Short mmCIF file of C-alpha atoms in Angstrom, two decimals:
data_model
loop_
_atom_site.label_atom_id
_atom_site.label_comp_id
_atom_site.label_asym_id
_atom_site.label_seq_id
_atom_site.Cartn_x
_atom_site.Cartn_y
_atom_site.Cartn_z
CA MET O 1 9.60 5.00 2.74
CA PHE O 2 6.26 6.16 1.15
CA LYS O 3 6.38 3.28 -1.20
CA THR O 4 5.82 0.78 1.69
CA LEU O 5 2.48 0.09 3.32
CA SER O 6 3.67 1.05 6.71
CA GLY O 7 5.23 4.33 5.35
CA ARG O 8 2.10 5.42 3.66
CA PHE O 9 0.08 4.47 6.65
CA LEU O 10 2.21 6.64 8.89
CA PHE O 11 2.00 9.54 6.43
CA LEU O 12 -1.76 9.28 6.19
CA THR O 13 -2.12 9.04 9.99
CA ILE O 14 -0.19 12.18 10.53
CA ILE O 15 -2.37 13.92 7.86
CA PHE O 16 -5.57 12.77 9.34
CA VAL O 17 -4.57 13.45 12.90
CA MET O 18 -3.51 17.05 11.89
CA LEU O 19 -6.81 17.51 10.04
CA ALA O 20 -8.66 16.43 13.19
CA GLU O 21 -6.49 18.92 15.24
CA ILE O 22 -7.25 21.75 12.87
CA LEU O 23 -11.04 21.00 13.28
CA ILE O 24 -10.42 21.30 17.02
CA PHE O 25 -8.16 24.29 16.72
CA VAL O 26 -10.73 26.72 15.17
CA PRO O 27 -13.45 26.42 17.88
CA SER O 28 -10.57 26.28 20.52
CA VAL O 29 -9.30 29.67 19.39
CA ALA O 30 -12.81 31.06 19.30
CA ARG O 31 -13.28 29.84 22.86
CA PHE O 32 -10.00 31.32 23.92
CA ARG O 33 -11.06 34.74 22.52
CA GLU O 34 -14.44 34.62 24.25
CA ASP O 35 -12.69 33.74 27.64
CA TYR O 36 -10.21 36.49 26.99
CA LEU O 37 -12.92 39.02 26.68
CA LEU O 38 -15.05 37.71 29.47
CA SER O 39 -11.95 37.87 31.78
CA ARG O 40 -11.63 41.56 30.74
CA LEU O 41 -15.18 42.28 31.59
CA GLU O 42 -14.75 40.65 35.03
CA ARG O 43 -11.69 42.60 35.76
CA ALA O 44 -13.47 45.75 34.72
CA GLN O 45 -16.50 44.90 37.01
CA ILE O 46 -14.13 44.39 39.94
CA ALA O 47 -12.43 47.72 39.19
CA SER O 48 -15.82 49.47 39.02
CA LEU O 49 -16.64 48.20 42.47
CA ALA O 50 -13.82 50.24 44.04
CA LEU O 51 -15.41 53.39 42.56
CA LEU O 52 -18.91 52.42 43.74
CA ALA O 53 -17.40 52.03 47.18
CA ASP O 54 -15.79 55.44 47.16
CA ASP O 55 -16.81 58.18 44.61
CA MET O 56 -13.69 60.19 45.40
CA ILE O 57 -10.95 58.05 43.70
CA ASP O 58 -8.10 60.05 42.41
CA ALA O 59 -7.11 59.99 38.65
CA GLU O 60 -3.89 57.95 39.41
CA LEU O 61 -5.74 55.16 41.08
CA GLU O 62 -8.35 55.15 38.25
CA ASP O 63 -5.52 54.69 35.70
CA GLU O 64 -4.13 51.87 37.67
CA LEU O 65 -7.44 50.09 37.91
CA LEU O 66 -8.00 50.40 34.03
CA ARG O 67 -4.44 49.18 33.45
CA ASN O 68 -5.05 46.03 35.60
CA ALA O 69 -8.32 45.40 33.78
CA GLU O 70 -6.45 46.09 30.42
CA VAL O 71 -9.37 48.25 29.19
CA TYR O 72 -9.83 51.99 28.43
CA ASN O 73 -13.42 52.62 29.55
CA VAL O 74 -15.97 50.80 31.83
CA VAL O 75 -19.68 51.37 31.47
CA LEU O 76 -21.98 49.69 33.97
CA ARG O 77 -25.80 49.78 33.67
CA ARG O 78 -27.59 49.32 36.94
CA ASP O 79 -31.30 49.89 37.57
CA GLU O 80 -31.72 51.14 33.89
CA ILE O 81 -29.18 53.86 34.49
CA ARG O 82 -26.04 53.74 32.21
CA GLN O 83 -23.03 55.09 34.13
CA LEU O 84 -19.51 55.63 32.80
CA ILE O 85 -17.60 54.29 35.81
CA LEU O 86 -13.99 54.42 34.61
CA SER O 87 -12.50 56.04 31.59
CA SER O 88 -9.19 57.08 30.05
CA ASP O 89 -7.96 58.32 26.79
CA MET O 90 -8.36 55.88 23.81
CA PRO O 91 -5.63 55.62 21.06
CA ALA O 92 -8.29 55.49 18.22
CA PRO O 93 -12.11 55.62 17.74
CA ILE O 94 -14.11 52.47 18.28
CA GLN O 95 -14.23 50.37 15.20
CA GLN O 96 -16.49 47.45 16.15
CA THR O 97 -18.87 46.32 18.93
CA PHE O 98 -19.17 42.76 20.13
CA ASP O 99 -22.09 41.63 22.35
CA LEU O 100 -21.17 38.40 24.13
CA ARG O 101 -24.52 37.86 25.85
CA ASP O 102 -26.32 36.14 23.06
CA ALA O 103 -23.57 35.44 20.49
CA THR O 104 -23.81 32.01 18.68
CA ALA O 105 -20.99 29.65 18.32
CA PHE O 106 -20.81 30.34 14.64
CA GLU O 107 -20.52 34.09 15.30
CA LEU O 108 -17.90 33.57 17.88
CA ILE O 109 -15.78 31.47 15.48
CA MET O 110 -16.09 33.94 12.55
CA ASP O 111 -15.17 36.88 14.88
CA ALA O 112 -12.17 34.88 16.19
CA MET O 113 -10.94 33.99 12.66
CA ASN O 114 -11.43 37.60 11.49
CA ARG O 115 -9.39 38.86 14.44
CA LEU O 116 -6.67 36.23 13.99
CA PHE O 117 -6.04 37.20 10.36
CA ALA O 118 -6.53 40.89 10.78
CA PRO O 119 -2.95 42.27 11.31
CA GLU O 120 -3.99 45.90 12.05
CA PRO O 121 -4.97 46.50 15.73
CA GLU O 122 -8.13 48.55 16.46
CA VAL O 123 -10.22 49.73 19.40
CA ILE O 124 -13.41 47.58 19.99
CA ARG O 125 -16.37 47.69 22.31
CA VAL O 126 -17.27 44.59 24.20
CA ILE O 127 -20.66 44.08 25.97
CA GLY O 128 -21.46 41.35 28.44
CA ALA O 129 -23.52 40.48 31.38
CA PRO O 130 -22.07 41.39 34.92
CA VAL O 131 -20.98 38.54 37.16
CA LEU O 132 -23.48 37.31 39.73
CA GLU O 133 -26.22 39.51 38.04
CA ALA O 134 -24.61 42.61 39.52
CA GLY O 135 -26.36 44.90 36.94
CA LEU O 136 -27.99 44.78 33.60
CA LEU O 137 -24.89 44.90 31.54
CA ILE O 138 -21.24 46.01 31.51
CA GLU O 139 -19.34 47.14 28.60
CA VAL O 140 -15.57 47.95 28.03
CA THR O 141 -13.37 49.22 25.34
CA LEU O 142 -10.04 47.68 24.63
CA TRP O 143 -7.13 47.52 22.18
CA THR O 144 -7.01 44.37 20.03
CA LYS O 145 -3.19 44.27 19.67
CA ASP O 146 -2.87 42.29 22.92
CA LEU O 147 -5.87 40.17 22.13
CA ARG O 148 -4.51 39.02 18.78
CA ALA O 149 -1.04 38.34 20.33
CA ALA O 150 -2.57 36.24 22.98
CA MET O 151 -4.67 34.33 20.34
CA ILE O 152 -1.56 33.65 18.30
CA ASP O 153 0.42 32.42 21.22
CA TYR O 154 -2.44 30.05 22.20
CA GLY O 155 -2.81 28.94 18.60
CA VAL O 156 0.91 28.09 18.30
CA THR O 157 0.74 26.19 21.58
CA ILE O 158 -2.20 24.24 20.25
CA LEU O 159 -0.44 23.44 16.93
CA ILE O 160 2.75 22.23 18.62
CA LEU O 161 0.76 20.07 21.03
CA SER O 162 -1.18 18.65 18.07
CA ALA O 163 1.97 17.97 16.28
CA VAL O 164 3.35 16.06 19.20
CA ILE O 165 0.14 14.17 19.65
CA SER O 166 0.09 13.36 15.97
CA ALA O 167 3.66 12.18 15.82
CA PHE O 168 3.19 10.07 18.95
CA THR O 169 -0.09 8.53 17.74
CA ALA O 170 1.35 8.00 14.28
CA SER O 171 4.28 6.16 15.82
CA LEU O 172 2.17 3.93 17.81
CA LEU O 173 -0.08 3.11 14.82
CA PHE O 174 3.03 2.53 12.63
CA ILE O 175 4.42 -0.02 15.18
CA ALA O 176 0.96 -1.54 15.40
CA VAL O 177 0.47 -1.83 11.73
CA ARG O 178 3.97 -3.37 11.26
CA LEU O 179 3.30 -5.96 13.90
CA ILE O 180 -0.30 -6.81 13.05
CA LEU O 181 -0.45 -6.34 9.36
CA VAL O 182 2.96 -5.70 7.57
CA LYS O 183 4.90 -8.49 9.26
CA PRO O 184 2.26 -11.22 8.51
CA ILE O 185 1.94 -9.97 4.99
CA LYS O 186 5.70 -10.20 4.53
CA GLY O 187 5.53 -13.74 5.86
CA VAL O 188 2.84 -14.66 3.18
CA VAL O 189 4.96 -12.85 0.48
CA GLY O 190 7.99 -14.89 1.75
CA TYR O 191 6.08 -18.12 1.27
CA MET O 192 5.03 -17.17 -2.21
CA GLN O 193 8.57 -16.39 -3.26
CA ARG O 194 9.87 -19.57 -1.60
CA TYR O 195 7.17 -21.58 -3.39
CA SER O 196 7.88 -19.74 -6.76
CA ALA O 197 11.55 -20.67 -6.48
CA ALA O 198 10.82 -24.38 -5.74
CA PRO O 199 7.20 -25.37 -6.31
CA GLU O 200 8.00 -29.04 -5.94
CA ASP O 201 9.25 -28.56 -2.33
CA ALA O 202 6.35 -29.27 0.01
CA ARG O 203 8.11 -27.17 2.69
CA GLY O 204 7.19 -24.01 0.67
CA ILE O 205 3.54 -24.55 1.30
CA ILE O 206 2.20 -22.03 3.91
CA GLN O 207 0.75 -23.22 7.11
CA PRO O 208 -1.99 -20.75 8.31
CA SER O 209 -1.09 -19.22 11.65
CA SER O 210 -2.47 -15.72 11.79
CA ASN O 211 -4.97 -14.70 14.40
CA VAL O 212 -6.34 -11.94 12.18
CA VAL O 213 -9.41 -13.33 10.35
CA GLU O 214 -8.75 -11.72 7.07
CA LEU O 215 -5.03 -12.63 7.06
CA ARG O 216 -5.86 -16.17 7.91
CA GLU O 217 -8.35 -16.39 5.16
CA ALA O 218 -5.62 -15.16 2.84
CA GLU O 219 -3.22 -17.81 4.17
CA GLU O 220 -5.75 -20.57 3.75
CA ALA O 221 -6.45 -19.43 0.23
CA LEU O 222 -2.74 -19.39 -0.61
CA GLN O 223 -2.36 -22.82 0.96
CA THR O 224 -5.17 -24.22 -1.12
CA LEU O 225 -3.74 -22.55 -4.25
CA GLN O 226 -0.25 -23.90 -3.56
CA THR O 227 -1.53 -27.38 -2.90
CA ASP O 228 -3.71 -27.48 -6.04
CA LEU O 229 -0.93 -26.05 -8.15
CA ARG O 230 1.66 -28.40 -6.84
CA ALA O 231 -0.62 -31.40 -7.63
CA SER O 232 -1.25 -29.86 -11.18
CA LEU O 233 2.45 -29.39 -11.85
CA ARG O 234 3.08 -33.03 -10.81
CA GLN O 235 0.32 -34.13 -13.04
CA LYS O 236 1.58 -32.04 -16.02
CA GLU O 237 5.15 -33.46 -15.46
CA ARG O 238 3.77 -36.99 -15.52
CA LEU O 239 1.68 -36.14 -18.56
CA ALA O 240 4.77 -34.76 -20.28
CA GLN O 241 6.67 -37.97 -19.61
CA LEU O 242 3.67 -40.01 -20.68
CA GLY O 243 3.42 -37.91 -23.88
CA GLY O 244 7.11 -38.60 -24.72
CA ALA O 245 6.42 -42.25 -24.24
CA VAL O 246 3.22 -42.27 -26.40
CA ALA O 247 4.97 -40.35 -29.05
CA LYS O 248 7.75 -42.94 -29.27
CA VAL O 249 5.10 -45.79 -29.23
CA SER O 250 3.03 -44.07 -31.94
CA HIS O 251 6.05 -43.60 -34.01
CA ASP O 252 6.88 -47.25 -33.99
CA LEU O 253 3.35 -48.28 -34.35
CA ARG O 254 2.94 -46.12 -37.42
CA ASN O 255 5.95 -47.88 -39.00
CA ILE O 256 4.35 -51.39 -38.20
CA LEU O 257 0.92 -50.34 -39.57
CA THR O 258 2.52 -49.07 -42.66
CA SER O 259 4.08 -52.42 -43.26
CA ALA O 260 0.73 -54.06 -42.63
CA GLN O 261 -0.77 -51.88 -45.40
CA LEU O 262 1.50 -53.54 -47.82
CA PHE O 263 0.13 -57.03 -46.94
CA THR O 264 -3.46 -55.80 -47.32
CA ASP O 265 -2.79 -55.02 -50.97
CA ARG O 266 -2.20 -58.86 -51.51
CA ILE O 267 -5.30 -59.76 -49.45
CA GLU O 268 -7.47 -57.64 -51.76
CA MET O 269 -6.36 -59.78 -54.68
CA SER O 270 -7.91 -62.85 -52.96
CA GLU O 271 -10.91 -64.53 -54.77
CA ASP O 272 -12.50 -65.51 -51.50
CA PRO O 273 -15.93 -63.68 -51.18
CA THR O 274 -15.58 -63.24 -47.44
CA VAL O 275 -12.05 -61.85 -47.87
CA LYS O 276 -13.22 -59.56 -50.73
CA ARG O 277 -15.94 -58.20 -48.45
CA MET O 278 -13.79 -57.70 -45.31
CA ALA O 279 -10.59 -56.54 -47.04
CA PRO O 280 -11.76 -52.93 -47.77
CA LYS O 281 -12.79 -52.51 -44.21
CA LEU O 282 -9.38 -53.91 -43.01
CA VAL O 283 -7.62 -51.47 -45.20
CA ASN O 284 -9.71 -48.50 -44.11
CA SER O 285 -9.16 -49.52 -40.43
CA ILE O 286 -5.42 -49.85 -40.95
CA THR O 287 -5.27 -46.53 -42.86
CA ARG O 288 -7.25 -44.88 -40.06
CA ALA O 289 -4.88 -46.37 -37.44
CA VAL O 290 -1.92 -44.84 -39.34
CA HIS O 291 -3.66 -41.49 -39.39
CA LEU O 292 -4.42 -41.77 -35.67
CA CYS O 293 -0.65 -42.35 -34.99
CA GLU O 294 0.26 -39.41 -36.97
CA GLY O 295 -2.49 -37.36 -35.15
CA THR O 296 -0.98 -38.52 -31.75
CA LEU O 297 2.32 -37.41 -32.75
CA ALA O 298 1.04 -34.04 -33.76
CA PHE O 299 -1.02 -33.87 -30.42
CA GLY O 300 2.30 -34.56 -28.65
CA LYS O 301 3.51 -31.27 -30.11
CA ALA O 302 0.42 -29.56 -28.55
CA GLU O 303 -1.31 -29.16 -31.93
CA GLU O 304 -4.07 -31.03 -33.57
CA PRO O 305 -3.91 -31.03 -37.45
CA ALA O 306 -6.24 -28.49 -38.90
CA PRO O 307 -9.30 -30.16 -40.52
CA ARG O 308 -9.28 -30.63 -44.22
CA LEU O 309 -13.01 -29.82 -45.07
CA THR O 310 -14.63 -31.83 -47.81
CA GLN O 311 -18.08 -32.97 -48.76
CA VAL O 312 -18.46 -36.05 -46.44
CA PRO O 313 -21.34 -38.60 -47.15
CA LEU O 314 -22.49 -38.87 -43.64
CA ALA O 315 -24.56 -42.03 -44.01
CA GLU O 316 -21.64 -44.01 -45.35
CA LEU O 317 -19.41 -42.78 -42.49
CA VAL O 318 -21.96 -43.59 -39.80
CA ASP O 319 -22.51 -47.12 -41.40
CA GLU O 320 -18.82 -47.75 -41.27
CA VAL O 321 -18.69 -46.85 -37.58
CA ALA O 322 -21.66 -48.92 -36.81
CA GLU O 323 -20.21 -51.91 -38.64
CA SER O 324 -16.93 -51.70 -36.66
CA GLU O 325 -18.80 -51.51 -33.43
CA ARG O 326 -21.05 -54.51 -34.22
CA LEU O 327 -18.03 -56.56 -34.66
CA ALA O 328 -16.83 -55.49 -31.17
CA VAL O 329 -20.23 -56.14 -29.57
CA GLY O 330 -20.11 -59.98 -30.39
CA GLU O 331 -22.80 -62.06 -28.77
CA PHE O 332 -23.94 -59.26 -26.30
CA ASP O 333 -27.48 -58.13 -26.68
CA LEU O 334 -26.85 -54.69 -27.98
CA SER O 335 -28.39 -53.21 -31.12
CA LEU O 336 -27.01 -50.34 -33.20
CA SER O 337 -29.29 -48.34 -35.33
CA GLU O 338 -28.86 -45.47 -37.77
CA ASN O 339 -31.22 -42.76 -38.86
CA VAL O 340 -29.25 -40.55 -41.25
CA PRO O 341 -30.93 -39.36 -44.46
CA THR O 342 -29.40 -40.96 -47.57
CA GLY O 343 -27.51 -38.50 -49.54
CA MET O 344 -26.83 -36.04 -46.61
CA HIS O 345 -23.37 -34.54 -47.01
CA VAL O 346 -21.64 -32.49 -44.31
CA TRP O 347 -18.79 -30.17 -44.73
CA ALA O 348 -16.11 -31.74 -42.49
CA ASP O 349 -12.87 -33.58 -42.21
CA SER O 350 -13.82 -37.25 -42.82
CA GLU O 351 -11.03 -38.81 -40.60
CA GLN O 352 -11.64 -36.44 -37.61
CA LEU O 353 -15.47 -36.72 -37.87
CA HIS O 354 -15.11 -40.52 -37.96
CA ARG O 355 -12.95 -40.33 -34.86
CA VAL O 356 -15.63 -38.20 -32.95
CA ILE O 357 -18.58 -40.40 -33.83
CA SER O 358 -16.51 -43.55 -33.28
CA ASN O 359 -15.55 -42.38 -29.84
CA LEU O 360 -19.14 -41.50 -28.78
CA VAL O 361 -20.48 -44.82 -30.00
CA ARG O 362 -17.70 -46.75 -28.43
CA ASN O 363 -18.27 -44.93 -25.11
CA ALA O 364 -21.96 -45.84 -25.29
CA ARG O 365 -21.20 -49.44 -26.05
CA GLN O 366 -18.79 -49.87 -23.23
CA ALA O 367 -21.16 -48.27 -20.86
CA ILE O 368 -24.02 -50.65 -21.77
CA VAL O 369 -21.78 -53.74 -21.74
CA ALA O 370 -20.39 -52.63 -18.24
CA ALA O 371 -23.96 -52.39 -17.03
CA GLY O 372 -24.60 -55.98 -18.10
CA GLN O 373 -28.13 -55.03 -19.32
CA PRO O 374 -29.44 -55.22 -23.04
CA GLY O 375 -29.41 -51.85 -24.72
CA GLU O 376 -29.55 -49.83 -27.88
CA ILE O 377 -27.45 -47.11 -29.51
CA MET O 378 -29.04 -44.83 -32.04
CA VAL O 379 -27.11 -42.52 -34.30
CA GLU O 380 -29.33 -39.78 -35.89
CA ALA O 381 -28.70 -36.73 -38.07
CA ARG O 382 -30.86 -33.74 -39.18
CA GLU O 383 -30.16 -30.69 -41.18
CA THR O 384 -31.37 -27.06 -40.97
CA GLU O 385 -30.52 -23.99 -42.96
CA ILE O 386 -27.68 -23.06 -40.60
CA ASP O 387 -26.15 -26.31 -39.44
CA TRP O 388 -26.01 -30.13 -39.24
CA THR O 389 -26.83 -31.89 -36.00
CA ILE O 390 -25.68 -35.42 -35.25
CA THR O 391 -26.84 -37.15 -32.05
CA VAL O 392 -25.60 -40.30 -30.47
CA GLN O 393 -28.06 -41.64 -27.92
CA ASP O 394 -28.00 -44.83 -25.80
CA THR O 395 -30.13 -46.61 -23.32
CA GLY O 396 -27.30 -47.12 -20.80
CA PRO O 397 -27.12 -46.25 -17.07
CA GLY O 398 -26.04 -42.60 -17.60
CA LEU O 399 -22.88 -40.87 -16.89
CA PRO O 400 -21.29 -41.05 -13.38
CA LEU O 401 -21.50 -37.85 -11.27
CA LYS O 402 -17.78 -37.29 -11.58
CA ALA O 403 -17.89 -37.58 -15.29
CA LYS O 404 -20.67 -34.90 -15.46
CA GLU O 405 -18.73 -32.54 -13.15
CA HIS O 406 -15.45 -32.86 -15.28
CA LEU O 407 -16.89 -33.50 -18.70
CA PHE O 408 -14.38 -32.85 -21.55
CA GLN O 409 -11.50 -32.46 -19.11
CA PRO O 410 -8.64 -34.87 -19.80
CA PHE O 411 -7.84 -37.44 -17.09
CA GLN O 412 -10.90 -36.36 -15.12
CA GLY O 413 -14.02 -36.85 -17.13
CA GLY O 414 -13.77 -40.48 -17.75
CA MET O 415 -17.17 -42.14 -18.53
CA ARG O 416 -16.19 -45.50 -17.00
CA LYS O 417 -14.07 -46.76 -14.10
CA GLY O 418 -10.48 -46.63 -15.16
CA GLY O 419 -11.25 -44.18 -18.11
CA THR O 420 -9.01 -41.13 -18.75
CA GLY O 421 -11.60 -38.89 -20.47
CA LEU O 422 -9.14 -38.18 -23.20
CA GLY O 423 -11.59 -39.42 -25.89
CA LEU O 424 -14.22 -36.83 -25.10
CA ALA O 425 -11.66 -34.06 -24.66
CA ILE O 426 -10.11 -34.72 -28.01
CA SER O 427 -13.55 -35.06 -29.65
CA GLN O 428 -14.56 -31.71 -28.53
CA GLU O 429 -11.36 -30.17 -29.66
CA LEU O 430 -11.87 -31.74 -33.15
CA VAL O 431 -15.47 -30.48 -33.37
CA ARG O 432 -14.48 -27.01 -32.21
CA GLY O 433 -11.82 -27.11 -34.98
CA HIS O 434 -14.71 -27.32 -37.47
CA GLY O 435 -16.42 -24.23 -35.77
CA GLY O 436 -18.99 -26.44 -34.16
CA ASP O 437 -19.71 -27.70 -30.70
CA LEU O 438 -19.97 -31.09 -28.92
CA ARG O 439 -22.32 -31.08 -25.91
CA LEU O 440 -24.09 -33.43 -23.42
CA ALA O 441 -27.76 -33.22 -24.27
CA LYS O 442 -28.93 -35.39 -21.47
CA SER O 443 -27.73 -38.05 -19.09
CA ASP O 444 -29.95 -39.89 -16.60
CA GLU O 445 -30.91 -43.45 -15.65
CA THR O 446 -32.70 -43.86 -19.01
CA GLY O 447 -29.57 -43.17 -21.02
CA THR O 448 -27.13 -40.64 -22.34
CA CYS O 449 -27.34 -38.40 -25.48
CA PHE O 450 -24.53 -36.45 -26.97
CA GLU O 451 -24.99 -33.70 -29.66
CA ILE O 452 -22.62 -32.64 -32.46
CA ARG O 453 -23.37 -29.44 -34.24
CA LEU O 454 -21.55 -28.58 -37.38
CA PRO O 455 -22.23 -25.03 -38.76
CA LYS O 456 -22.77 -24.47 -42.46
CA GLY O 457 -21.33 -21.03 -42.43
CA ASP O 458 -20.99 -19.77 -46.01
CA VAL O 459 -21.14 -23.22 -47.55
CA ALA O 460 -23.82 -23.57 -50.14
CA GLU O 461 -26.39 -26.37 -49.50
CA ILE O 462 -25.41 -29.62 -51.11
#
């Protein structure tokens, strides 16, 4: 029971109510002791009035008056004269004196607790003010045995009443908590379990219905989470199916391209100058396509091949990318320029770096062509003591807002209408595989600039 929320709440409620009752119990017992002593003073004052009315009261009547007042002696001070009005034999000497006329609440509480926890009875003197100002003071002596017994009876009654109140209050709170909190929470948990068992079932998505603000917020948050997760699961399922299809296509395409490589060997033997000039680029393109198919198959296994780091002549690589893109530009008014120091070598995987730069340049070309305005693409590189930085900058229209918000996220960060965003996501993954970083340096109406940073690490300067 104590492992449940309602069970623990019930237990804590009982504890807290009992603690509150104890805080009430102490001053209540002190008040009971004060009232008890005051009542004895009043009885003694009434008994003394009989003697004042008739000085010749016999001893038997005097004893009866003292027994009714439950005291041994009565002293009344009237007009500055202290008179022993009634007296009888005391069982023991007076041990303590208590003046109730100016006692503070703290003193009354301490005296009450001392009396409650003092098992040995004793004779005490009690001083108080007479009722209706019938004198200056009145004092009596009494036996504490009956006082302590009355205090214990009163305390037990208070504790029993407190226990009943605590149990009743805790029961009401227990029922209220179960109805207001526990039951709705169990409903939310039920929806979570149902959704976990069958996330594709839309009936498992919770419909907020609670009137409690906090619980309704929790239900709405769960509804949003379930809706987003369901969409993500559907997307991942479709991506898995698409990945299987792409893997099959890549496998067959790799075989076709391998066959094409065999024909390029014969083309290279041609004596035609144009063929001789274009053949190496065709061979490199087919070889790169084969490697891309192999990489796609590896990506379908959720792993990108680790980069094989070598000294890559960056100027030659960038020139090769620019030459391929110039062929794709055709008659469109678009210029591609390079500003890469001759002889600069970077420590990278040649194929993967070619894919990254080619993807950035291609994206820039497609953005400018789609805008229908003349433009320019510039590829620059610079070197510091700690890294190499390659920038691809264009004069296009800039990235769409959605692309900026979901940059480098597959199927969300597409740079153009109908784009998937896979190119940027894969490019960033490849650059990070080199220990570097690919970031968007700027994008506005004047153009877009991407920056590739490749760290040198422990590699010596080339």
